[in-house]
Amino acid sequence: MVDWPVVAAIVLTIVTASTPLLLAALGEVVAERSGVLNLGVEGMMAIGAVSGFAATHATGSTFAGVIASAIGGMILAVPFAVLVINLSVNQVATGLSLTLFGLGASAMIGDKYVGVPGIKLPQLHIPGLSDIPFIGPVLFGQDGLVYFSVVLTIAIGWFLTRSRGGLVLRAVGDNHDSAHNLGLSVLGVRWAAVLFGGACAGLGGGYLSLGYTPLWTENMTAGRGWIAVALVVFASWRPARVLVGAYLFGAVTILGFHAQGMGLAIPSQFISALPYLATVVVLVIISGNKAMLRANTPACLGKPFVPTR
Amino acid sequence: MRSILMVTVAAAALAMGATGSFAADKLKVGFVYVGPHNDGGFSERHDIGRQDVEKAFGDKVETNYVESVAEGPDAERVIERLARQGDKLIFTTSFGFMDATLNTAKRFPNVKFEHATGFKTAKNMGVYNARFYEGRYVAGVIAGKMTKTNVIGYLGSFPIPEVVQGIDAFTMGARSVNPNVKTKVVWVNTWFDPGKEADGAKALFDQGIDVLMQHTDSPAPLQVAAQRGGFGFGEANDMIKFAPKNQLSAVIDNWGPYYVKATQSVLDGTWKSEAVWGGFDSGMVQMAPFTNMPDDVAKVAQETVDKIKSHQLNPFAGPIKKQDGSVAVAEGQTLSDKDLTGLNWYVEGVEGDLPK
């Protein structure tokens, strides 16, 4: 006997848990495909979360909150872009400090929002369709950002492989010298990619403080930015695999909780570590295979570009 | 890392403050928090205690605090800084500050130290904790009365004795008024991650619970209870704002009375190193108002509080059966404090295995 309403509720929980990872990881895919490794995702998510909460609190509109969270993440990406793209500062170190800065700054901005109940993103309700058992709540009863994240996955997949812009982006990420010699603006493309990554991470953070748990507290991202970074590697820089990976990571956590509730003896510590373990395994598989390594990893990832002229 | 930076800044600021003001006649009392002073939960409750000290003594006492101190080597530097700047009584308010406090206490024999929730003491270092399980027993009584499905949920952080005490007390409280109740437990392996806490709570509600008790810090599980039309309890703080129609009560950490008492004894020169474990009777544990329940349930809850307070009722008095039905505590006996601090088994009525 399958209890369909319960299965639907579980699927809904998984989608909610996965969406912030998906949004943030999609942005990171674009940034890394252009050759920029941004380890500041956690910080940009935190800023996105607090911006979204603050804007919703001020205006009463979750839509304004969603927009503000994207803008917040993007703003935090600006100093990062200046440092690593224009001044060729080490990307790893700058990204790490961006995370620290973002977490600290978000705590400061969010000081007065601690203990204030938030407003939840409204869920779609289409009369008739949303009431169909199982399919209704899963397909027609989510909030807007969930649908947006799926559309964004498809759009980025199309952009990277089917559009001229995507070709330029990948060229910049794979060989910035050649791209430069072809007359492409390496710095311009990377700026755009980093800003886009910031906006996506901000949205992921906004989903936390508006959709997932409508509240603000310091450190509420709780390491999700790092899972998103790991997810990009796990997905070998492909948007469709990012989507699968995000849902897989979400599902593992949620099903782990259900297993506990049903009294199955799966160590919960193991479940908590699983996303990282999975990433390590994928890294081992990728790095053991030179062809795969070449095919997937942007060749200029993490390397600064200094135009000769 | 961020907390290290904050601590450095805070320590520098404190150092400057210390050179600027010499109020020798005032007793300086220092506090060290593991989180921000306004985290809405654990550290905030300690800070409210600090404010109670200021209110109680006015000009006679000067308090200061350092917040977001990481547990580890940094803690020792912060505690030492407080001792050097002239604090004569220092409260270190997190379990992980234990060794740092002990080390500093050895170097500053003239300073009194009070460490929360630990188990090591010294001549000038006392330890204090609260019997929160008493409050969780009362929550269990309420849950046992309120549940329709006879399945209630417990969201656990880490499987340590303090949390197991809560699960057992909650379950025994519920079964004292409703012997058919079962408790489902989900561990999230974090004290604080609103998203994960919410996921764990959703899993419990999906499995048929209708009343949720949490031992994690954020209001997210309570929000889930509200979304699912169930009931929940606030953690450490009254969280009624997050679930005005769904919070039944909350077990409140109330450190103020203890901080005032300890400060008074230092002022009087009567302070001595003790291991204090107070419950309702000491005022350290309080219940938030009983809301969203019928009057008769609120009445039973209040009676339970009164009985525990006057020591007519002890949640861990026998007979207590373990999960497998074997007798853990015989009739007429009570589990000792030593056994309680090492508690590692579930009572009858709790489902699932305790992670080892």
PDB file of N, CA and C in Angstrom, chain A residues 9 66 106 215 255 281:
ATOM      1  N   ALA A   9       3.905  14.618  -0.070  1.00  0.00           N
ATOM      2  CA  ALA A   9       4.480  15.521   0.937  1.00  0.00           C
ATOM      3  C   ALA A   9       5.993  15.349   1.006  1.00  0.00           C
ATOM      4  N   VAL A  66      12.415  38.551  -3.448  1.00  0.00           N
ATOM      5  CA  VAL A  66      13.161  37.697  -4.376  1.00  0.00           C
ATOM      6  C   VAL A  66      14.110  38.543  -5.221  1.00  0.00           C
ATOM      7  N   SER A 106      26.137  39.896   6.626  1.00  0.00           N
ATOM      8  CA  SER A 106      24.713  39.552   6.696  1.00  0.00           C
ATOM      9  C   SER A 106      24.238  39.553   8.152  1.00  0.00           C
ATOM     10  N   LEU A 215      12.251  33.002   7.946  1.00  0.00           N
ATOM     11  CA  LEU A 215      12.795  33.725   9.089  1.00  0.00           C
ATOM     12  C   LEU A 215      14.232  34.099   8.749  1.00  0.00           C
ATOM     13  N   LEU A 255      15.100  11.511   2.967  1.00  0.00           N
ATOM     14  CA  LEU A 255      14.791  10.094   3.162  1.00  0.00           C
ATOM     15  C   LEU A 255      15.520   9.568   4.396  1.00  0.00           C
ATOM     16  N   VAL A 281      33.964  11.095  -4.275  1.00  0.00           N
ATOM     17  CA  VAL A 281      33.959   9.933  -5.164  1.00  0.00           C
ATOM     18  C   VAL A 281      33.966  10.386  -6.624  1.00  0.00           C
TER      19      VAL A 281
END
